[in-house]
Amino acid sequence: MGAGGNMSSPTTKNEQKKSHLERVPSSKPPFTLGDVKKAIPPHCFQRSLIRSFSYLIQDLILVSIFYYIANTSFRLLPSPLTYLAWPAYWIAQGCVCTGIWVIGHECGHHGFSDYQWVDDTVGFIFHSALLTPYFAWKHSHRRHHANTGSLENDEVYIPRFKSKLRWYYKYLNNPLGRVFVLAFTLTFAWPLYLMFNISGKKYERFACHYDPNSPIYSNREKLQIYISDAGVIAATYVLYHVAMTQGLTWVLCIYGVPLLIVNGFIVLITLMHHTHASLPHYDSSEWDYLRGALATVDRDYGVLNKVFHNVTDTHVLHHIFSYISHYHAMEATNAIKPLLGEYYQVDDTPILKAMWRDTKECIYVEKDEGSQGRGVYWYKNKL
């Protein structure tokens, strides 16, 4: 099931489109985690400090160039052109900063170097600069990876049961409603998740990524949550002082709007990897780590795959072995595809079209009729 390739006839195209939504197997796979690891060339598990830094420096150079152009040249443009220049800057800067955020995410998985302190230092600095509490999200995200696809224990993007849908869902199940939901989700979901655990695992008491006493964290993780908070506070303090000298409008244009785009991409990327009609979810009677890790889908963001350091089109591999560096991820993905076979899911539908389709098709999960008590649940949309 390839991501594109040479499709020589309309029939082949139709078969390819059909395969995107064809359910992956939910039974226990005939291979083990050890088998998957053996299929990957050993060098793919090696992390290069120099190579990892080269990608980070490349992104920082682009950020600096975009900033220099916006800060020095846009004021010289005639008024009509500024209305084109600023959106171009916001999009370009937002995309590259998303790549930097992805590198910070890789640090959280210990995929940046062989040195945990280096990974945590780099991740802490650059996630804090993007107002993400590095250690807090690192720990909750690790639990997501440990429990992907589990209806009881996954940390985020846990689908709703039909019986748990709010009364207003039937009024949003239309084109206008979906536009509203998507706009709200891409704009506000990330900060709401960090502050109030919206869309996260349900705990018996209030859960928040900024609270060291949050039920998300163990006692030994408390100190790092304080450190995460200090990083975000320090970044906010710097922004406040810049706003006092340069003006709030300047900060919003140079930093604020690109940050909104970063936040939107964080939500879009993670949402689209775990929301697909072909993917199962499991209750505790059926879930295991490997089946949960396989319950995700690789997507195609075009040229942005490279800008986002291939986190988008190698996500299945990432959930199996999250510590593989992004520059080895494509080779490792190609190596495991023959072994995974029909258990591997990829969807190369253009991402905006896929977003619209999957938010329409994937509203809640329930068992199939006649599933004889198996704890396997599938996305459905009939209200």
GROMACS .gro file of C-alpha atoms in nm:
model
  383
    1MET     CA    1   0.000   0.000   0.000
    2GLY     CA    2   0.229   0.278  -0.122
    3ALA     CA    3   0.212   0.653  -0.080
    4GLY     CA    4   0.157   0.751  -0.440
    5GLY     CA    5   0.393   0.592  -0.691
    6ASN     CA    6   0.332   0.537  -1.061
    7MET     CA    7  -0.040   0.494  -1.106
    8SER     CA    8  -0.089   0.407  -1.469
    9SER     CA    9  -0.464   0.378  -1.506
   10PRO     CA   10  -0.792   0.511  -1.363
   11THR     CA   11  -0.862   0.167  -1.219
   12THR     CA   12  -0.540   0.174  -1.025
   13LYS     CA   13  -0.627   0.519  -0.892
   14ASN     CA   14  -0.969   0.401  -0.782
   15GLU     CA   15  -0.817   0.099  -0.609
   16GLN     CA   16  -0.564   0.326  -0.437
   17LYS     CA   17  -0.838   0.559  -0.311
   18LYS     CA   18  -1.044   0.266  -0.188
   19SER     CA   19  -0.746   0.121  -0.001
   20HIS     CA   20  -0.709   0.441   0.202
   21LEU     CA   21  -1.027   0.366   0.395
   22GLU     CA   22  -0.999  -0.013   0.398
   23ARG     CA   23  -0.969  -0.129   0.756
   24VAL     CA   24  -0.634  -0.254   0.877
   25PRO     CA   25  -0.637  -0.590   1.058
   26SER     CA   26  -0.723  -0.572   1.427
   27SER     CA   27  -0.612  -0.924   1.514
   28LYS     CA   28  -0.279  -0.993   1.678
   29PRO     CA   29  -0.012  -0.955   1.407
   30PRO     CA   30   0.194  -1.258   1.298
   31PHE     CA   31   0.517  -1.069   1.376
   32THR     CA   32   0.662  -0.943   1.702
   33LEU     CA   33   0.823  -0.617   1.806
   34GLY     CA   34   1.157  -0.798   1.788
   35ASP     CA   35   1.084  -0.901   1.428
   36VAL     CA   36   1.015  -0.538   1.336
   37LYS     CA   37   1.339  -0.424   1.498
   38LYS     CA   38   1.540  -0.688   1.311
   39ALA     CA   39   1.398  -0.563   0.980
   40ILE     CA   40   1.547  -0.217   1.035
   41PRO     CA   41   1.913  -0.161   0.939
   42PRO     CA   42   2.116  -0.125   1.261
   43HIS     CA   43   2.256   0.215   1.165
   44CYS     CA   44   1.903   0.359   1.174
   45PHE     CA   45   1.918   0.332   1.553
   46GLN     CA   46   2.233   0.544   1.569
   47ARG     CA   47   2.199   0.911   1.666
   48SER     CA   48   2.444   1.172   1.541
   49LEU     CA   49   2.486   1.484   1.752
   50ILE     CA   50   2.644   1.673   1.462
   51ARG     CA   51   2.381   1.571   1.211
   52SER     CA   52   2.096   1.652   1.449
   53PHE     CA   53   2.239   1.996   1.520
   54SER     CA   54   2.281   2.056   1.146
   55TYR     CA   55   1.904   2.032   1.095
   56LEU     CA   56   1.838   2.261   1.391
   57ILE     CA   57   2.092   2.518   1.269
   58GLN     CA   58   1.942   2.502   0.920
   59ASP     CA   59   1.599   2.584   1.062
   60LEU     CA   60   1.737   2.866   1.278
   61ILE     CA   61   1.908   3.019   0.975
   62LEU     CA   62   1.577   3.018   0.786
   63VAL     CA   63   1.397   3.172   1.084
   64SER     CA   64   1.662   3.446   1.100
   65ILE     CA   65   1.637   3.517   0.728
   66PHE     CA   66   1.258   3.541   0.737
   67TYR     CA   67   1.276   3.766   1.044
   68TYR     CA   68   1.536   3.995   0.883
   69ILE     CA   69   1.332   4.034   0.566
   70ALA     CA   70   1.010   4.107   0.755
   71ASN     CA   71   1.172   4.347   1.000
   72THR     CA   72   1.373   4.548   0.747
   73SER     CA   73   1.199   4.524   0.412
   74PHE     CA   74   0.823   4.510   0.466
   75ARG     CA   75   0.809   4.871   0.583
   76LEU     CA   76   0.953   4.975   0.246
   77LEU     CA   77   0.683   4.801   0.045
   78PRO     CA   78   0.388   4.992  -0.098
   79SER     CA   79   0.075   4.942   0.109
   80PRO     CA   80  -0.105   4.684  -0.111
   81LEU     CA   81   0.199   4.454  -0.118
   82THR     CA   82   0.225   4.439   0.260
   83TYR     CA   83  -0.108   4.256   0.264
   84LEU     CA   84   0.061   3.980   0.063
   85ALA     CA   85   0.402   3.996   0.229
   86TRP     CA   86   0.287   3.950   0.588
   87PRO     CA   87   0.075   3.636   0.526
   88ALA     CA   88   0.364   3.488   0.327
   89TYR     CA   89   0.597   3.556   0.619
   90TRP     CA   90   0.352   3.412   0.873
   91ILE     CA   91   0.309   3.091   0.678
   92ALA     CA   92   0.679   3.043   0.602
   93GLN     CA   93   0.791   3.128   0.955
   94GLY     CA   94   0.515   2.918   1.109
   95CYS     CA   95   0.612   2.614   0.901
   96VAL     CA   96   0.984   2.638   0.982
   97CYS     CA   97   0.912   2.697   1.353
   98THR     CA   98   0.693   2.385   1.344
   99GLY     CA   99   1.004   2.201   1.222
  100ILE     CA  100   1.195   2.339   1.523
  101TRP     CA  101   0.914   2.226   1.751
  102VAL     CA  102   0.937   1.878   1.594
  103ILE     CA  103   1.310   1.869   1.674
  104GLY     CA  104   1.222   1.957   2.035
  105HIS     CA  105   0.971   1.672   2.028
  106GLU     CA  106   1.247   1.443   1.906
  107CYS     CA  107   1.461   1.554   2.199
  108GLY     CA  108   1.182   1.443   2.431
  109HIS     CA  109   1.205   1.095   2.279
  110HIS     CA  110   1.586   1.090   2.323
  111GLY     CA  111   1.622   1.082   1.946
  112PHE     CA  112   1.846   1.388   1.908
  113SER     CA  113   2.174   1.253   2.047
  114ASP     CA  114   2.324   0.985   2.269
  115TYR     CA  115   2.328   1.230   2.560
  116GLN     CA  116   2.005   1.273   2.754
  117TRP     CA  117   2.122   1.604   2.905
  118VAL     CA  118   2.189   1.744   2.557
  119ASP     CA  119   1.848   1.633   2.435
  120ASP     CA  120   1.671   1.782   2.735
  121THR     CA  121   1.867   2.109   2.715
  122VAL     CA  122   1.793   2.159   2.345
  123GLY     CA  123   1.431   2.053   2.381
  124PHE     CA  124   1.378   2.273   2.687
  125ILE     CA  125   1.522   2.584   2.520
  126PHE     CA  126   1.333   2.562   2.194
  127HIS     CA  127   1.003   2.432   2.328
  128SER     CA  128   1.008   2.707   2.591
  129ALA     CA  129   1.073   2.961   2.314
  130LEU     CA  130   0.754   2.833   2.150
  131LEU     CA  131   0.566   2.845   2.483
  132THR     CA  132   0.549   2.467   2.519
  133PRO     CA  133   0.627   2.328   2.868
  134TYR     CA  134   0.898   2.086   2.756
  135PHE     CA  135   0.923   1.838   3.043
  136ALA     CA  136   0.552   1.847   3.119
  137TRP     CA  137   0.458   1.756   2.765
  138LYS     CA  138   0.749   1.513   2.732
  139HIS     CA  139   0.612   1.304   3.018
  140SER     CA  140   0.248   1.309   2.910
  141HIS     CA  141   0.349   1.239   2.551
  142ARG     CA  142   0.557   0.942   2.662
  143ARG     CA  143   0.245   0.797   2.825
  144HIS     CA  144   0.056   0.852   2.500
  145HIS     CA  145   0.318   0.645   2.318
  146ALA     CA  146   0.304   0.375   2.583
  147ASN     CA  147  -0.076   0.345   2.550
  148THR     CA  148  -0.163   0.444   2.193
  149GLY     CA  149  -0.497   0.310   2.079
  150SER     CA  150  -0.613   0.220   2.430
  151LEU     CA  151  -0.959   0.353   2.510
  152GLU     CA  152  -0.888   0.340   2.884
  153ASN     CA  153  -0.525   0.449   2.910
  154ASP     CA  154  -0.422   0.658   2.611
  155GLU     CA  155  -0.324   1.009   2.716
  156VAL     CA  156  -0.478   1.214   2.434
  157TYR     CA  157  -0.708   1.193   2.129
  158ILE     CA  158  -0.927   0.934   2.295
  159PRO     CA  159  -1.235   0.896   2.074
  160ARG     CA  160  -1.581   0.935   2.221
  161PHE     CA  161  -1.844   0.665   2.244
  162LYS     CA  162  -2.173   0.742   2.074
  163SER     CA  163  -2.350   0.737   2.410
  164LYS     CA  164  -2.112   1.006   2.540
  165LEU     CA  165  -2.165   1.257   2.259
  166ARG     CA  166  -2.288   1.598   2.370
  167TRP     CA  167  -2.630   1.717   2.257
  168TYR     CA  168  -2.487   1.974   2.017
  169TYR     CA  169  -2.294   1.726   1.801
  170LYS     CA  170  -2.591   1.667   1.571
  171TYR     CA  171  -2.601   2.040   1.497
  172LEU     CA  172  -2.232   2.044   1.402
  173ASN     CA  173  -2.251   1.746   1.167
  174ASN     CA  174  -2.280   1.961   0.855
  175PRO     CA  175  -2.037   2.165   0.641
  176LEU     CA  176  -2.081   2.489   0.834
  177GLY     CA  177  -2.051   2.309   1.166
  178ARG     CA  178  -1.733   2.132   1.056
  179VAL     CA  179  -1.577   2.462   0.947
  180PHE     CA  180  -1.648   2.602   1.293
  181VAL     CA  181  -1.513   2.293   1.471
  182LEU     CA  182  -1.197   2.283   1.260
  183ALA     CA  183  -1.130   2.655   1.302
  184PHE     CA  184  -1.180   2.632   1.678
  185THR     CA  185  -0.973   2.315   1.708
  186LEU     CA  186  -0.674   2.440   1.509
  187THR     CA  187  -0.673   2.774   1.693
  188PHE     CA  188  -0.746   2.681   2.054
  189ALA     CA  189  -0.704   2.305   2.105
  190TRP     CA  190  -0.332   2.311   2.186
  191PRO     CA  191  -0.340   2.573   2.466
  192LEU     CA  192  -0.665   2.426   2.601
  193TYR     CA  193  -0.506   2.082   2.616
  194LEU     CA  194  -0.201   2.214   2.802
  195MET     CA  195  -0.406   2.422   3.046
  196PHE     CA  196  -0.719   2.211   3.101
  197ASN     CA  197  -0.636   1.870   2.950
  198ILE     CA  198  -0.913   1.913   2.692
  199SER     CA  199  -0.925   1.597   2.473
  200GLY     CA  200  -0.691   1.428   2.720
  201LYS     CA  201  -0.734   1.128   2.945
  202LYS     CA  202  -1.002   1.172   3.209
  203TYR     CA  203  -0.865   1.191   3.561
  204GLU     CA  204  -1.052   1.195   3.891
  205ARG     CA  205  -0.938   1.552   3.956
  206PHE     CA  206  -0.824   1.857   3.763
  207ALA     CA  207  -0.531   1.787   3.527
  208CYS     CA  208  -0.304   2.056   3.386
  209HIS     CA  209   0.039   2.048   3.221
  210TYR     CA  210   0.152   2.348   3.426
  211ASP     CA  211   0.058   2.198   3.764
  212PRO     CA  212   0.337   1.994   3.930
  213ASN     CA  213   0.070   1.826   4.143
  214SER     CA  214  -0.139   1.728   3.842
  215PRO     CA  215  -0.246   1.362   3.835
  216ILE     CA  216  -0.070   1.338   3.499
  217TYR     CA  217   0.267   1.329   3.678
  218SER     CA  218   0.441   1.114   3.935
  219ASN     CA  219   0.613   1.261   4.240
  220ARG     CA  220   0.958   1.219   4.086
  221GLU     CA  221   0.851   1.429   3.787
  222LYS     CA  222   0.734   1.730   3.990
  223LEU     CA  223   1.065   1.918   3.984
  224GLN     CA  224   1.080   1.901   3.606
  225ILE     CA  225   0.729   2.045   3.581
  226TYR     CA  226   0.849   2.345   3.784
  227ILE     CA  227   1.141   2.377   3.542
  228SER     CA  228   0.902   2.362   3.244
  229ASP     CA  229   0.690   2.636   3.399
  230ALA     CA  230   1.000   2.849   3.457
  231GLY     CA  231   1.095   2.814   3.091
  232VAL     CA  232   0.754   2.927   2.968
  233ILE     CA  233   0.746   3.213   3.221
  234ALA     CA  234   1.092   3.327   3.112
  235ALA     CA  235   0.989   3.323   2.745
  236THR     CA  236   0.672   3.516   2.828
  237TYR     CA  237   0.876   3.770   3.028
  238VAL     CA  238   1.106   3.827   2.729
  239LEU     CA  239   0.805   3.875   2.502
  240TYR     CA  240   0.656   4.125   2.747
  241HIS     CA  241   0.970   4.336   2.749
  242VAL     CA  242   0.999   4.321   2.371
  243ALA     CA  243   0.637   4.436   2.347
  244MET     CA  244   0.718   4.726   2.579
  245THR     CA  245   1.000   4.842   2.351
  246GLN     CA  246   0.881   4.739   2.005
  247GLY     CA  247   0.506   4.746   2.056
  248LEU     CA  248   0.246   4.475   2.091
  249THR     CA  249   0.157   4.487   1.720
  250TRP     CA  250   0.520   4.419   1.627
  251VAL     CA  251   0.535   4.116   1.860
  252LEU     CA  252   0.207   3.979   1.728
  253CYS     CA  253   0.316   4.015   1.365
  254ILE     CA  254   0.669   3.884   1.408
  255TYR     CA  255   0.605   3.614   1.669
  256GLY     CA  256   0.238   3.578   1.761
  257VAL     CA  257   0.084   3.481   1.428
  258PRO     CA  258   0.361   3.232   1.338
  259LEU     CA  259   0.312   3.078   1.683
  260LEU     CA  260  -0.059   3.034   1.611
  261ILE     CA  261   0.037   2.851   1.292
  262VAL     CA  262   0.278   2.629   1.488
  263ASN     CA  263   0.002   2.547   1.737
  264GLY     CA  264  -0.237   2.471   1.452
  265PHE     CA  265   0.008   2.235   1.288
  266ILE     CA  266   0.079   2.056   1.618
  267VAL     CA  267  -0.292   1.982   1.647
  268LEU     CA  268  -0.342   1.900   1.279
  269ILE     CA  269  -0.047   1.662   1.259
  270THR     CA  270  -0.134   1.468   1.573
  271LEU     CA  271  -0.507   1.467   1.504
  272MET     CA  272  -0.465   1.334   1.151
  273HIS     CA  273  -0.229   1.057   1.258
  274HIS     CA  274  -0.484   0.914   1.500
  275THR     CA  275  -0.813   0.993   1.328
  276HIS     CA  276  -0.887   0.765   1.033
  277ALA     CA  277  -1.179   0.536   0.952
  278SER     CA  278  -0.944   0.244   0.885
  279LEU     CA  279  -0.787   0.244   1.230
  280PRO     CA  280  -0.912   0.042   1.529
  281HIS     CA  281  -0.915   0.136   1.896
  282TYR     CA  282  -0.904  -0.125   2.170
  283ASP     CA  283  -1.034  -0.174   2.521
  284SER     CA  284  -0.826  -0.352   2.784
  285SER     CA  285  -0.942  -0.696   2.671
  286GLU     CA  286  -0.774  -0.657   2.331
  287TRP     CA  287  -0.508  -0.386   2.357
  288ASP     CA  288  -0.137  -0.455   2.346
  289TYR     CA  289   0.156  -0.224   2.270
  290LEU     CA  290   0.225  -0.338   1.915
  291ARG     CA  291  -0.135  -0.331   1.797
  292GLY     CA  292  -0.177   0.010   1.955
  293ALA     CA  293   0.137   0.142   1.788
  294LEU     CA  294   0.011   0.016   1.452
  295ALA     CA  295  -0.321   0.199   1.499
  296THR     CA  296  -0.189   0.513   1.335
  297VAL     CA  297  -0.147   0.630   0.976
  298ASP     CA  298   0.125   0.796   0.772
  299ARG     CA  299   0.013   1.110   0.591
  300ASP     CA  300   0.144   1.314   0.299
  301TYR     CA  301   0.196   1.689   0.348
  302GLY     CA  302   0.386   1.735   0.022
  303VAL     CA  303   0.696   1.954   0.056
  304LEU     CA  304   0.609   2.009   0.423
  305ASN     CA  305   0.710   1.649   0.495
  306LYS     CA  306   1.071   1.768   0.474
  307VAL     CA  307   1.004   2.097   0.653
  308PHE     CA  308   0.849   1.897   0.939
  309HIS     CA  309   1.143   1.653   0.941
  310ASN     CA  310   0.930   1.362   0.819
  311VAL     CA  311   0.726   1.333   1.138
  312THR     CA  312   0.422   1.334   0.910
  313ASP     CA  313   0.503   1.051   0.670
  314THR     CA  314   0.688   0.814   0.907
  315HIS     CA  315   0.452   0.822   1.204
  316VAL     CA  316   0.378   0.450   1.213
  317LEU     CA  317   0.749   0.382   1.261
  318HIS     CA  318   0.766   0.662   1.518
  319HIS     CA  319   0.504   0.490   1.731
  320ILE     CA  320   0.690   0.161   1.718
  321PHE     CA  321   1.039   0.303   1.785
  322SER     CA  322   1.005   0.665   1.888
  323TYR     CA  323   1.378   0.714   1.953
  324ILE     CA  324   1.483   0.673   1.589
  325SER     CA  325   1.615   1.007   1.459
  326HIS     CA  326   1.408   1.170   1.187
  327TYR     CA  327   1.687   1.148   0.928
  328HIS     CA  328   1.674   0.768   0.952
  329ALA     CA  329   1.296   0.743   0.971
  330MET     CA  330   1.221   0.713   0.599
  331GLU     CA  331   1.478   0.439   0.545
  332ALA     CA  332   1.349   0.253   0.850
  333THR     CA  333   0.988   0.293   0.736
  334ASN     CA  334   1.069   0.147   0.394
  335ALA     CA  335   1.247  -0.141   0.566
  336ILE     CA  336   0.949  -0.244   0.778
  337LYS     CA  337   0.675  -0.201   0.519
  338PRO     CA  338   0.716  -0.551   0.368
  339LEU     CA  339   0.699  -0.709   0.713
  340LEU     CA  340   0.401  -0.505   0.833
  341GLY     CA  341   0.210  -0.570   0.510
  342GLU     CA  342  -0.160  -0.493   0.551
  343TYR     CA  343  -0.098  -0.382   0.911
  344TYR     CA  344   0.076  -0.072   0.773
  345GLN     CA  345  -0.152   0.217   0.680
  346VAL     CA  346  -0.064   0.516   0.465
  347ASP     CA  347  -0.300   0.775   0.319
  348ASP     CA  348  -0.160   1.013   0.058
  349THR     CA  349  -0.487   1.203   0.017
  350PRO     CA  350  -0.407   1.578   0.006
  351ILE     CA  351  -0.408   1.682   0.368
  352LEU     CA  352  -0.682   1.947   0.350
  353LYS     CA  353  -0.912   1.706   0.168
  354ALA     CA  354  -0.827   1.431   0.417
  355MET     CA  355  -0.891   1.665   0.710
  356TRP     CA  356  -1.237   1.748   0.578
  357ARG     CA  357  -1.321   1.384   0.502
  358ASP     CA  358  -1.196   1.238   0.829
  359THR     CA  359  -1.359   1.496   1.055
  360LYS     CA  360  -1.682   1.407   0.875
  361GLU     CA  361  -1.638   1.030   0.894
  362CYS     CA  362  -1.479   0.995   1.238
  363ILE     CA  363  -1.719   1.127   1.503
  364TYR     CA  364  -1.736   0.844   1.756
  365VAL     CA  365  -1.629   0.481   1.798
  366GLU     CA  366  -1.831   0.169   1.865
  367LYS     CA  367  -1.807  -0.203   1.812
  368ASP     CA  368  -1.932  -0.360   1.494
  369GLU     CA  369  -2.257  -0.550   1.517
  370GLY     CA  370  -2.192  -0.918   1.566
  371SER     CA  371  -1.838  -0.862   1.695
  372GLN     CA  372  -1.910  -1.118   1.969
  373GLY     CA  373  -1.778  -0.914   2.256
  374ARG     CA  374  -1.438  -0.837   2.107
  375GLY     CA  375  -1.298  -0.514   2.248
  376VAL     CA  376  -1.229  -0.358   1.908
  377TYR     CA  377  -1.390  -0.027   1.820
  378TRP     CA  378  -1.411   0.159   1.487
  379TYR     CA  379  -1.487   0.515   1.390
  380LYS     CA  380  -1.842   0.584   1.269
  381ASN     CA  381  -2.052   0.892   1.196
  382LYS     CA  382  -2.419   0.802   1.190
  383LEU     CA  383  -2.596   1.017   1.453
   0.00000   0.00000   0.00000
